[in-house]
CSV table of C-alpha atoms in Angstrom, one decimal:
chain,number,residue,atom,x,y,z
A,18,UNK,CA,-29.7,-8.2,63.4
A,19,UNK,CA,-30.8,-10.5,61.1
A,20,UNK,CA,-33.5,-8.2,60.5
A,21,UNK,CA,-30.9,-5.1,59.8
A,22,UNK,CA,-29.0,-7.7,57.2
A,23,UNK,CA,-32.1,-8.1,55.6
A,24,UNK,CA,-33.3,-4.5,55.8
A,25,UNK,CA,-29.6,-3.5,54.2
A,26,UNK,CA,-30.0,-6.2,51.9
A,27,UNK,CA,-32.9,-5.2,50.7
A,28,UNK,CA,-31.6,-1.0,49.8
A,29,UNK,CA,-29.5,-2.7,48.2
A,30,UNK,CA,-31.0,-4.5,45.2
A,31,UNK,CA,-33.4,-1.7,45.4
A,32,UNK,CA,-30.3,0.4,44.9
A,33,UNK,CA,-28.7,-1.4,41.7
A,34,UNK,CA,-31.9,-2.5,39.6
A,35,UNK,CA,-33.5,1.5,40.3
A,36,UNK,CA,-29.9,2.2,38.4
A,37,UNK,CA,-31.1,2.5,34.3
A,38,UNK,CA,-28.6,0.0,31.7
A,39,UNK,CA,-27.2,2.5,29.0
A,40,UNK,CA,-29.2,3.3,26.1
A,41,UNK,CA,-27.5,5.1,23.1
A,42,UNK,CA,-28.5,6.7,20.3
A,43,UNK,CA,-27.1,6.7,16.3
A,44,UNK,CA,-28.0,10.5,14.8
A,45,UNK,CA,-27.3,11.3,11.3
A,46,UNK,CA,-26.5,15.0,9.6
A,47,UNK,CA,-26.0,15.3,5.5
A,48,UNK,CA,-24.5,18.7,4.9
A,49,UNK,CA,-25.1,19.9,8.4
A,50,UNK,CA,-28.8,19.0,8.6
A,51,UNK,CA,-31.5,16.6,9.4
A,52,UNK,CA,-32.6,16.8,6.2
A,53,UNK,CA,-31.4,18.3,2.7
A,54,UNK,CA,-32.0,19.2,-0.3
A,55,UNK,CA,-28.7,17.5,-3.0
A,56,UNK,CA,-28.1,19.7,-6.0
A,57,UNK,CA,-26.5,18.4,-10.3
A,58,UNK,CA,-22.5,18.7,-9.4
A,59,UNK,CA,-22.7,18.4,-5.5
A,60,UNK,CA,-21.9,15.2,-2.7
A,61,UNK,CA,-23.0,14.0,-0.3
A,62,UNK,CA,-21.0,14.6,3.5
A,63,UNK,CA,-22.8,12.2,6.1
A,64,UNK,CA,-21.6,12.5,9.7
A,65,UNK,CA,-23.0,9.2,11.9
A,66,UNK,CA,-22.5,10.3,15.7
A,67,UNK,CA,-23.2,7.1,18.7
A,68,UNK,CA,-24.1,8.9,21.4
A,69,UNK,CA,-25.2,8.4,24.7
A,70,UNK,CA,-28.4,8.6,25.6
A,71,UNK,CA,-28.1,7.0,29.7
A,72,UNK,CA,-27.2,5.2,32.0
A,73,UNK,CA,-23.5,5.7,33.5
A,74,UNK,CA,-20.5,4.7,32.0
A,75,UNK,CA,-20.2,2.6,29.1
A,76,UNK,CA,-17.4,1.5,26.5
A,77,UNK,CA,-17.4,-0.2,23.5
A,78,UNK,CA,-14.8,-1.8,21.6
A,79,UNK,CA,-14.9,-4.4,19.2
A,80,UNK,CA,-13.4,-7.8,18.5
A,81,UNK,CA,-9.9,-8.1,16.8
A,82,UNK,CA,-9.4,-3.8,17.3
A,83,UNK,CA,-12.2,-3.5,14.4
A,84,UNK,CA,-13.3,0.2,14.1
A,85,UNK,CA,-16.4,1.0,14.9
A,86,UNK,CA,-18.2,1.0,12.0
A,87,UNK,CA,-17.6,-2.4,11.1
A,88,UNK,CA,-21.8,-2.4,12.7
A,89,UNK,CA,-22.8,0.3,10.9
A,90,UNK,CA,-24.1,0.2,7.9
A,91,UNK,CA,-26.2,3.2,6.3
A,92,UNK,CA,-28.3,2.4,3.0
A,93,UNK,CA,-30.7,5.2,0.7
A,94,UNK,CA,-33.6,4.0,-0.4
A,95,UNK,CA,-36.4,5.5,-3.0
A,96,UNK,CA,-39.7,6.3,-2.7
A,97,UNK,CA,-40.8,2.8,-3.7
A,98,UNK,CA,-38.3,1.3,-0.7
A,99,UNK,CA,-35.9,-0.2,-3.5
A,100,UNK,CA,-31.8,0.3,-2.4
A,101,UNK,CA,-30.0,2.2,-4.2
A,102,UNK,CA,-26.3,1.1,-4.7
A,103,UNK,CA,-24.3,4.2,-3.8
A,104,UNK,CA,-20.5,3.4,-2.8
A,105,UNK,CA,-19.9,5.6,0.7
A,106,UNK,CA,-15.9,7.0,0.9
A,107,UNK,CA,-14.5,6.9,4.7
A,108,UNK,CA,-12.6,9.5,5.9
A,109,UNK,CA,-10.1,9.3,8.5
A,110,UNK,CA,-10.0,5.8,10.7
A,111,UNK,CA,-12.6,5.3,13.2
A,112,UNK,CA,-10.8,3.8,16.4
A,113,UNK,CA,-11.5,0.5,16.8
A,114,UNK,CA,-12.6,1.6,20.5
A,115,UNK,CA,-14.2,4.6,22.8
A,116,UNK,CA,-15.8,5.0,26.4
A,117,UNK,CA,-18.4,7.1,26.5
A,118,UNK,CA,-18.1,8.8,30.4
A,119,UNK,CA,-21.2,10.8,30.4
A,120,UNK,CA,-24.4,10.7,28.5
A,121,UNK,CA,-24.2,13.3,26.1
A,122,UNK,CA,-19.6,11.2,25.0
A,123,UNK,CA,-20.3,10.8,21.7
A,124,UNK,CA,-18.3,9.9,18.5
A,125,UNK,CA,-18.3,9.8,15.0
A,126,UNK,CA,-17.6,8.7,11.4
A,127,UNK,CA,-18.1,11.1,8.3
A,128,UNK,CA,-18.4,9.3,5.4
A,129,UNK,CA,-20.0,10.9,1.3
A,130,UNK,CA,-20.6,10.3,-1.9
A,131,UNK,CA,-19.4,12.0,-4.6
A,132,UNK,CA,-20.6,14.7,-6.7
A,133,UNK,CA,-20.4,12.4,-10.3
A,134,UNK,CA,-22.5,9.4,-8.0
A,135,UNK,CA,-25.2,11.8,-7.0
A,136,UNK,CA,-25.3,13.2,-10.2
A,137,UNK,CA,-26.6,10.1,-11.4
A,138,UNK,CA,-29.5,9.9,-8.9
A,139,UNK,CA,-32.9,10.5,-10.7
A,140,UNK,CA,-34.5,13.6,-9.0
A,141,UNK,CA,-37.4,12.2,-6.0
A,142,UNK,CA,-37.1,11.7,-2.6
A,143,UNK,CA,-34.8,9.4,-1.1
A,144,UNK,CA,-34.7,7.8,1.9
A,145,UNK,CA,-31.6,8.1,4.4
A,146,UNK,CA,-31.6,4.9,7.4
A,147,UNK,CA,-29.1,3.6,9.0
A,148,UNK,CA,-27.9,1.2,11.9
A,149,UNK,CA,-24.9,0.3,14.4
A,150,UNK,CA,-25.7,-3.1,15.3
A,151,UNK,CA,-22.3,-5.0,17.4
A,152,UNK,CA,-23.9,-7.7,19.0
A,153,UNK,CA,-22.2,-9.9,17.1
A,154,UNK,CA,-18.4,-7.5,17.2
A,155,UNK,CA,-18.7,-7.0,20.7
A,156,UNK,CA,-15.8,-7.3,22.9
A,157,UNK,CA,-15.6,-8.8,26.1
A,158,UNK,CA,-16.3,-6.0,28.2
A,159,UNK,CA,-18.4,-3.9,26.3
A,160,UNK,CA,-21.9,-3.2,25.4
A,161,UNK,CA,-24.0,-4.7,22.8
A,162,UNK,CA,-26.9,-4.6,21.5
A,163,UNK,CA,-28.2,-2.7,18.2
A,164,UNK,CA,-29.7,1.3,17.6
A,165,UNK,CA,-31.4,2.4,14.8
A,166,UNK,CA,-31.1,6.5,14.1
A,167,UNK,CA,-34.3,8.4,13.0
A,168,UNK,CA,-35.4,8.4,8.5
A,169,UNK,CA,-33.9,11.1,7.3
A,170,UNK,CA,-34.9,12.7,4.3
A,171,UNK,CA,-33.2,13.7,1.0
A,172,UNK,CA,-34.2,15.4,-2.1
A,173,UNK,CA,-32.5,15.0,-5.0
A,174,UNK,CA,-32.8,18.7,-7.3
A,175,UNK,CA,-32.9,17.7,-11.2
A,176,UNK,CA,-32.7,21.8,-11.2
A,177,UNK,CA,-29.3,23.6,-10.3
A,178,UNK,CA,-29.4,25.5,-6.8
A,179,UNK,CA,-31.3,27.6,-7.0
A,180,UNK,CA,-29.1,31.1,-5.6
A,181,UNK,CA,-26.0,29.4,-9.1
A,182,UNK,CA,-24.2,28.8,-5.9
A,183,UNK,CA,-22.4,25.3,-5.3
A,184,UNK,CA,-21.8,23.9,-2.3
A,185,UNK,CA,-18.5,22.7,-1.2
A,186,UNK,CA,-19.0,19.8,1.8
A,187,UNK,CA,-15.4,17.8,0.3
């Protein structure tokens, strides 16, 4: 009996340790693509998506019902690595909590930079970086951690769009 109980406890311990902790991916899409060229007088629309990658169910909830984007930082830097000050306009209030019932569940936030601001940027290559860090903001019982998106390249053109059209993204 003692031996059977010990074997059962050992199997349970192996099963519990084999489960993976939830892990997330932070993905970016600029004007509907993974990288983009920005032309004069055209805005930038950024979709930032937090996606449950693996590990079963998870929940994101923020202290004091803050929106989940309170843990989100997005920045643009020039080719020398210097951060470019821009004002992001958010679209719609993001929720303060979200349940991820299975891998591939996601939540997103959409923000943008207006065409006038894009028009003030010198032509060149820029890097867009995003980080979700809720370690100091997570509500009790919620997933807590840090996730970094892959750096996205943005090219700002000095010349208008070659076909003469304008892209309307917001």
